[in-house]
Amino acid sequence: MSYDDEAVDVRLLALAWVGRHLARGERVVATETLHGGITAEMRRLTVGAPDGATRHLVLRTFADPFFAAQAGELLNREAGVLALLAGTGVPAPVPVAVDPAAAHCEYPSLLMTHLPGRTVLEDRGLEARVPLLARQLVAIHAVRPAERPRPYTAWTTADAVVPPDGADAVAWAAAADVIRKPAPPYEGRFLHRDFHPGNVLFDVTPPGQAGPPGPAGLRITGVVDWVETSWGPADLDVAHCSSNLAMLHGPEWGLRFAEAYEEAGGVPATAAGDRLYWRLLDALAFSTEVRSVVRPWQEAGRTELTTRTVEGRLDAYVTALLDTLG
């Protein structure tokens, strides 16, 4: 396997490992860093064939020491989930090779197929995208694996919640009291567990390029980042996407997504108090994580989303949940 100068930003051992999983005569001719991830480095690899044809693969690398220490479990889980999803209608990458213990690469890595499309985080066209997101999540929850994934893990506790500066202290105390209670009973579902616009690819024309305006023909081409896949209540996936939409676009869109999920045939908890528990359990987990989600959004072009702005939206969303479901 040989490679061009444009490919050298992939570490040499990883590049050699990738080469062993290419067809005879293929080589990596270019790479592109994919922005938007928080836990791992993501690169799109352009693979060239002797006849001039090209194709793309994606390399996920856990280089950060904190996440590299957990990479064995994370990458094995994701590779297994991707293999499982290959037999469903859920548009997910197909695993090509995995090196969870960095036996061949500089860092733990996963090589997978590349899906067309791009993430869409701008406000324009959101009304058309929300129903598609909801229908896609219903389809994910309909997956019935032969072997269930691990049980879900809560990402915060009542005592770990830190209200943002200037937040409604009374509302946040009430919200923390809601999740202090035992988790409501639920019917288990196959969960993505990190489903949000940053992990969904759409077939759309990038800003500034020629193409038909508006949502005509808009469709989802892929769902990525399956390292957190779990078994648990459908409400948790609904809650996570709702929290992200509320922070990205405004609290009203967090509330709207939950409605769209039901309109698409999803079945959330029957009792309003149960729905409130799951949605607050997710929303309050962002109380100490706002900075980490703002950075990839800014890198993707949403530079107006400052930490203070997103904290204000999170505060408004928590208050809206209490007013709506409390």
Short mmCIF file of C-alpha atoms in Angstrom, two decimals:
data_model
loop_
_atom_site.label_atom_id
_atom_site.label_comp_id
_atom_site.label_asym_id
_atom_site.label_seq_id
_atom_site.Cartn_x
_atom_site.Cartn_y
_atom_site.Cartn_z
CA MET A 1 0.00 0.00 0.00
CA SER A 2 1.28 3.46 -0.87
CA TYR A 3 -0.12 6.85 -0.01
CA ASP A 4 0.02 10.42 -1.26
CA ASP A 5 1.29 13.47 0.62
CA GLU A 6 -2.31 14.57 1.28
CA ALA A 7 -2.81 11.50 3.47
CA VAL A 8 -0.01 12.09 5.95
CA ASP A 9 -2.19 13.68 8.64
CA VAL A 10 -3.29 10.13 9.47
CA ARG A 11 -0.70 8.61 11.80
CA LEU A 12 1.65 6.24 10.02
CA LEU A 13 0.81 3.04 11.90
CA ALA A 14 -2.90 3.70 11.45
CA LEU A 15 -2.37 4.41 7.75
CA ALA A 16 -0.53 1.10 7.33
CA TRP A 17 -3.32 -0.71 9.22
CA VAL A 18 -5.96 0.85 6.98
CA GLY A 19 -3.96 -0.24 3.96
CA ARG A 20 -4.16 -3.88 5.00
CA HIS A 21 -7.96 -3.65 4.74
CA LEU A 22 -8.07 -2.16 1.25
CA ALA A 23 -8.42 -4.02 -2.03
CA ARG A 24 -5.31 -4.86 -4.04
CA GLY A 25 -3.87 -1.71 -5.64
CA GLU A 26 -5.97 0.70 -3.59
CA ARG A 27 -4.30 3.42 -1.56
CA VAL A 28 -5.32 6.30 0.67
CA VAL A 29 -4.87 9.41 -1.48
CA ALA A 30 -6.36 12.12 0.75
CA THR A 31 -7.85 12.69 4.18
CA GLU A 32 -10.21 15.24 5.67
CA THR A 33 -10.84 15.96 9.33
CA LEU A 34 -14.52 15.72 10.20
CA HIS A 35 -15.57 18.27 12.79
CA GLY A 36 -18.37 17.97 15.33
CA GLY A 37 -17.19 15.09 17.50
CA ILE A 38 -16.42 15.47 21.19
CA THR A 39 -14.82 12.20 22.26
CA ALA A 40 -12.88 11.03 19.20
CA GLU A 41 -10.96 12.20 16.15
CA MET A 42 -12.87 11.54 12.95
CA ARG A 43 -11.33 11.51 9.47
CA ARG A 44 -12.73 10.82 6.03
CA LEU A 45 -10.27 8.83 3.94
CA THR A 46 -10.35 9.02 0.15
CA VAL A 47 -9.27 5.68 -1.28
CA GLY A 48 -8.04 5.56 -4.86
CA ALA A 49 -8.07 2.48 -7.12
CA PRO A 50 -5.68 1.73 -10.03
CA ASP A 51 -8.41 2.54 -12.56
CA GLY A 52 -8.85 6.04 -11.11
CA ALA A 53 -12.06 5.30 -9.20
CA THR A 54 -12.33 6.57 -5.62
CA ARG A 55 -14.36 5.71 -2.57
CA HIS A 56 -14.46 6.94 1.01
CA LEU A 57 -13.98 5.37 4.42
CA VAL A 58 -14.14 6.90 7.90
CA LEU A 59 -11.52 6.41 10.61
CA ARG A 60 -12.50 6.98 14.24
CA THR A 61 -9.53 7.39 16.60
CA PHE A 62 -9.59 7.71 20.38
CA ALA A 63 -6.44 9.76 21.05
CA ASP A 64 -7.57 11.61 24.18
CA PRO A 65 -6.16 9.67 27.18
CA PHE A 66 -9.48 9.73 29.07
CA PHE A 67 -11.47 8.19 26.22
CA ALA A 68 -8.60 6.01 24.99
CA ALA A 69 -8.72 4.23 28.35
CA GLN A 70 -12.34 3.27 27.62
CA ALA A 71 -11.87 2.69 23.91
CA GLY A 72 -11.76 -1.09 24.04
CA GLU A 73 -15.31 -1.30 25.30
CA LEU A 74 -16.56 1.61 23.19
CA LEU A 75 -15.15 0.45 19.87
CA ASN A 76 -16.07 -3.21 20.30
CA ARG A 77 -19.59 -2.12 21.19
CA GLU A 78 -19.89 0.20 18.21
CA ALA A 79 -18.48 -2.35 15.76
CA GLY A 80 -20.96 -4.92 17.03
CA VAL A 81 -23.89 -2.54 16.78
CA LEU A 82 -22.94 -1.49 13.25
CA ALA A 83 -22.75 -5.13 12.19
CA LEU A 84 -26.19 -5.71 13.70
CA LEU A 85 -27.70 -2.68 11.97
CA ALA A 86 -26.48 -3.87 8.57
CA GLY A 87 -29.49 -6.20 8.53
CA THR A 88 -32.03 -3.48 9.29
CA GLY A 89 -33.39 -0.47 7.51
CA VAL A 90 -31.49 1.95 9.74
CA PRO A 91 -28.89 3.81 7.61
CA ALA A 92 -25.67 3.26 9.54
CA PRO A 93 -22.04 2.71 8.53
CA VAL A 94 -20.72 -0.82 8.03
CA PRO A 95 -17.66 -1.79 10.09
CA VAL A 96 -14.53 -2.61 8.08
CA ALA A 97 -11.98 -3.25 10.83
CA VAL A 98 -11.49 -2.46 14.49
CA ASP A 99 -8.32 -2.12 16.59
CA PRO A 100 -9.77 -1.57 20.07
CA ALA A 101 -6.54 -2.12 22.01
CA ALA A 102 -4.24 -0.18 19.64
CA ALA A 103 -2.41 -3.39 18.75
CA HIS A 104 -1.75 -2.06 15.23
CA CYS A 105 -2.42 1.69 15.38
CA GLU A 106 -1.02 4.47 17.52
CA TYR A 107 -4.41 4.74 19.25
CA PRO A 108 -7.58 2.61 19.43
CA SER A 109 -9.36 2.93 16.09
CA LEU A 110 -12.39 1.87 14.08
CA LEU A 111 -12.51 1.83 10.28
CA MET A 112 -15.97 1.96 8.71
CA THR A 113 -17.75 2.80 5.50
CA HIS A 114 -18.58 6.40 4.69
CA LEU A 115 -22.18 7.55 4.33
CA PRO A 116 -23.27 10.35 1.98
CA GLY A 117 -24.83 13.55 3.27
CA ARG A 118 -23.90 16.04 5.95
CA THR A 119 -25.03 17.20 9.35
CA VAL A 120 -27.34 20.22 9.31
CA LEU A 121 -27.32 22.50 12.34
CA GLU A 122 -28.64 25.78 10.95
CA ASP A 123 -32.06 27.15 11.88
CA ARG A 124 -33.24 27.37 8.27
CA GLY A 125 -35.33 24.38 7.27
CA LEU A 126 -35.66 23.03 10.81
CA GLU A 127 -39.43 22.67 10.54
CA ALA A 128 -38.96 20.16 7.71
CA ARG A 129 -36.14 18.26 9.43
CA VAL A 130 -37.77 17.67 12.81
CA PRO A 131 -40.41 15.19 11.50
CA LEU A 132 -37.66 13.30 9.67
CA LEU A 133 -35.59 13.09 12.84
CA ALA A 134 -38.65 11.83 14.72
CA ARG A 135 -39.47 9.15 12.13
CA GLN A 136 -35.85 8.00 12.10
CA LEU A 137 -35.84 7.64 15.87
CA VAL A 138 -39.07 5.61 15.76
CA ALA A 139 -37.36 3.28 13.26
CA ILE A 140 -34.34 2.88 15.56
CA HIS A 141 -36.61 2.01 18.47
CA ALA A 142 -38.28 -0.65 16.32
CA VAL A 143 -35.02 -2.63 16.04
CA ARG A 144 -35.32 -5.93 17.89
CA PRO A 145 -31.81 -7.35 18.31
CA ALA A 146 -31.27 -11.03 19.04
CA GLU A 147 -29.15 -9.94 21.98
CA ARG A 148 -29.97 -6.80 23.92
CA PRO A 149 -27.28 -4.16 24.32
CA ARG A 150 -26.17 -3.07 27.79
CA PRO A 151 -28.73 -1.34 30.05
CA TYR A 152 -28.78 2.46 29.80
CA THR A 153 -26.73 4.56 32.19
CA ALA A 154 -27.99 7.85 33.63
CA TRP A 155 -25.60 10.71 32.86
CA THR A 156 -26.28 12.79 35.96
CA THR A 157 -27.76 12.70 39.45
CA ALA A 158 -29.73 15.29 41.37
CA ASP A 159 -26.73 16.15 43.52
CA ALA A 160 -24.43 16.63 40.52
CA VAL A 161 -26.61 19.28 38.85
CA VAL A 162 -25.07 22.76 38.72
CA PRO A 163 -27.54 25.46 37.55
CA PRO A 164 -26.01 27.88 35.01
CA ASP A 165 -25.22 31.41 36.14
CA GLY A 166 -28.40 33.45 36.16
CA ALA A 167 -30.67 30.40 35.95
CA ASP A 168 -34.00 30.20 37.76
CA ALA A 169 -32.75 28.68 41.02
CA VAL A 170 -36.23 27.69 42.19
CA ALA A 171 -37.01 25.90 38.94
CA TRP A 172 -33.69 24.06 38.91
CA ALA A 173 -34.15 22.94 42.50
CA ALA A 174 -37.59 21.60 41.60
CA ALA A 175 -36.16 19.88 38.53
CA ALA A 176 -33.41 18.24 40.58
CA ASP A 177 -36.04 16.98 43.02
CA VAL A 178 -37.86 15.29 40.12
CA ILE A 179 -34.84 13.19 39.14
CA ARG A 180 -34.01 12.50 42.79
CA LYS A 181 -36.90 10.06 42.77
CA PRO A 182 -36.52 6.44 41.59
CA ALA A 183 -36.69 5.98 37.83
CA PRO A 184 -40.22 5.22 36.58
CA PRO A 185 -40.96 1.76 35.19
CA TYR A 186 -40.57 1.50 31.43
CA GLU A 187 -40.80 -0.86 28.46
CA GLY A 188 -37.29 -1.36 27.12
CA ARG A 189 -36.30 -0.33 23.60
CA PHE A 190 -33.17 -0.38 21.46
CA LEU A 191 -31.64 3.07 22.03
CA HIS A 192 -29.08 5.00 20.03
CA ARG A 193 -28.55 6.93 23.29
CA ASP A 194 -26.80 9.86 21.58
CA PHE A 195 -29.35 10.70 18.90
CA HIS A 196 -29.27 14.39 17.96
CA PRO A 197 -28.78 16.51 14.83
CA GLY A 198 -24.99 16.30 15.07
CA ASN A 199 -25.17 12.52 14.56
CA VAL A 200 -27.64 12.52 11.67
CA LEU A 201 -26.70 13.04 8.01
CA PHE A 202 -29.05 14.68 5.52
CA ASP A 203 -29.01 14.74 1.74
CA VAL A 204 -28.93 18.51 1.30
CA THR A 205 -26.97 21.05 -0.71
CA PRO A 206 -24.27 22.73 1.41
CA PRO A 207 -24.67 26.50 1.97
CA GLY A 208 -23.24 28.55 -0.88
CA GLN A 209 -23.44 25.77 -3.46
CA ALA A 210 -25.87 25.52 -6.34
CA GLY A 211 -28.90 23.36 -5.80
CA PRO A 212 -32.66 23.42 -5.36
CA PRO A 213 -33.73 25.62 -2.41
CA GLY A 214 -36.08 24.42 0.28
CA PRO A 215 -36.77 20.99 1.75
CA ALA A 216 -37.95 19.27 -1.44
CA GLY A 217 -36.44 15.79 -1.56
CA LEU A 218 -34.89 16.18 1.89
CA ARG A 219 -34.02 12.81 3.41
CA ILE A 220 -31.83 11.26 6.06
CA THR A 221 -28.87 9.37 4.61
CA GLY A 222 -27.22 8.14 7.78
CA VAL A 223 -27.09 7.93 11.55
CA VAL A 224 -23.61 7.77 13.08
CA ASP A 225 -21.82 7.49 16.44
CA TRP A 226 -23.25 4.34 17.99
CA VAL A 227 -20.81 3.97 20.90
CA GLU A 228 -23.49 4.67 23.54
CA THR A 229 -26.09 2.21 22.24
CA SER A 230 -28.16 0.89 25.15
CA TRP A 231 -31.40 -0.77 26.17
CA GLY A 232 -33.83 1.46 28.01
CA PRO A 233 -36.88 3.74 27.75
CA ALA A 234 -37.65 5.33 24.40
CA ASP A 235 -38.16 8.56 26.35
CA LEU A 236 -34.41 8.81 26.95
CA ASP A 237 -33.62 9.07 23.24
CA VAL A 238 -36.51 11.50 22.79
CA ALA A 239 -35.19 13.51 25.73
CA HIS A 240 -31.64 13.69 24.38
CA CYS A 241 -32.66 14.91 20.94
CA SER A 242 -35.10 17.35 22.53
CA SER A 243 -32.40 18.81 24.80
CA ASN A 244 -30.05 19.29 21.85
CA LEU A 245 -32.73 20.93 19.71
CA ALA A 246 -33.66 23.22 22.60
CA MET A 247 -30.06 24.39 22.97
CA LEU A 248 -29.37 24.62 19.23
CA HIS A 249 -32.58 26.29 18.11
CA GLY A 250 -34.59 27.35 21.17
CA PRO A 251 -36.63 25.65 23.91
CA GLU A 252 -39.79 25.49 21.80
CA TRP A 253 -38.05 23.03 19.45
CA GLY A 254 -37.23 20.70 22.31
CA LEU A 255 -40.92 20.55 23.12
CA ARG A 256 -41.84 20.22 19.45
CA PHE A 257 -39.61 17.19 18.88
CA ALA A 258 -41.40 15.20 21.58
CA GLU A 259 -44.68 15.94 19.82
CA ALA A 260 -43.23 14.96 16.45
CA TYR A 261 -42.04 11.64 17.89
CA GLU A 262 -45.59 10.75 18.91
CA GLU A 263 -46.96 11.94 15.56
CA ALA A 264 -44.49 9.58 13.87
CA GLY A 265 -45.87 6.61 15.81
CA GLY A 266 -43.47 6.63 18.75
CA VAL A 267 -44.82 5.58 22.12
CA PRO A 268 -43.46 7.60 25.05
CA ALA A 269 -44.41 7.06 28.68
CA THR A 270 -48.11 7.45 29.32
CA ALA A 271 -47.90 9.53 32.49
CA ALA A 272 -46.80 13.15 32.16
CA GLY A 273 -44.74 12.80 35.34
CA ASP A 274 -42.79 9.91 33.82
CA ARG A 275 -42.09 11.86 30.65
CA LEU A 276 -40.95 14.80 32.79
CA TYR A 277 -38.53 12.57 34.68
CA TRP A 278 -36.76 11.29 31.57
CA ARG A 279 -36.59 14.66 29.85
CA LEU A 280 -35.21 16.37 32.92
CA LEU A 281 -32.75 13.53 33.51
CA ASP A 282 -31.22 14.34 30.13
CA ALA A 283 -31.55 18.12 30.19
CA LEU A 284 -29.98 18.47 33.63
CA ALA A 285 -27.01 16.36 32.54
CA PHE A 286 -26.00 19.28 30.31
CA SER A 287 -25.67 21.61 33.30
CA THR A 288 -21.94 20.88 33.45
CA GLU A 289 -21.44 20.01 29.76
CA VAL A 290 -22.58 23.10 27.87
CA ARG A 291 -19.05 24.16 26.92
CA SER A 292 -18.31 20.73 25.44
CA VAL A 293 -21.34 20.83 23.13
CA VAL A 294 -20.91 24.49 22.14
CA ARG A 295 -17.41 23.95 20.73
CA PRO A 296 -18.37 21.50 17.92
CA TRP A 297 -21.42 23.61 17.07
CA GLN A 298 -19.21 26.66 16.67
CA GLU A 299 -16.75 24.65 14.57
CA ALA A 300 -19.69 23.68 12.35
CA GLY A 301 -20.50 27.34 11.72
CA ARG A 302 -22.86 28.28 14.56
CA THR A 303 -20.43 30.88 15.90
CA GLU A 304 -23.24 32.93 17.44
CA LEU A 305 -23.93 30.13 19.94
CA THR A 306 -21.88 31.27 22.91
CA THR A 307 -21.81 29.31 26.13
CA ARG A 308 -23.96 31.99 27.79
CA THR A 309 -26.53 31.85 24.99
CA VAL A 310 -26.85 28.07 25.16
CA GLU A 311 -27.02 28.11 28.97
CA GLY A 312 -29.89 30.59 28.71
CA ARG A 313 -31.73 28.29 26.32
CA LEU A 314 -31.15 25.30 28.58
CA ASP A 315 -32.53 27.25 31.53
CA ALA A 316 -35.61 28.25 29.53
CA TYR A 317 -36.11 24.66 28.39
CA VAL A 318 -35.95 23.25 31.92
CA THR A 319 -38.51 25.83 33.04
CA ALA A 320 -40.73 25.02 30.03
CA LEU A 321 -40.64 21.30 30.86
CA LEU A 322 -41.77 21.98 34.42
CA ASP A 323 -44.55 24.26 33.19
CA THR A 324 -45.69 21.80 30.53
CA LEU A 325 -45.38 18.44 32.24
CA GLY A 326 -45.03 19.28 35.93
#
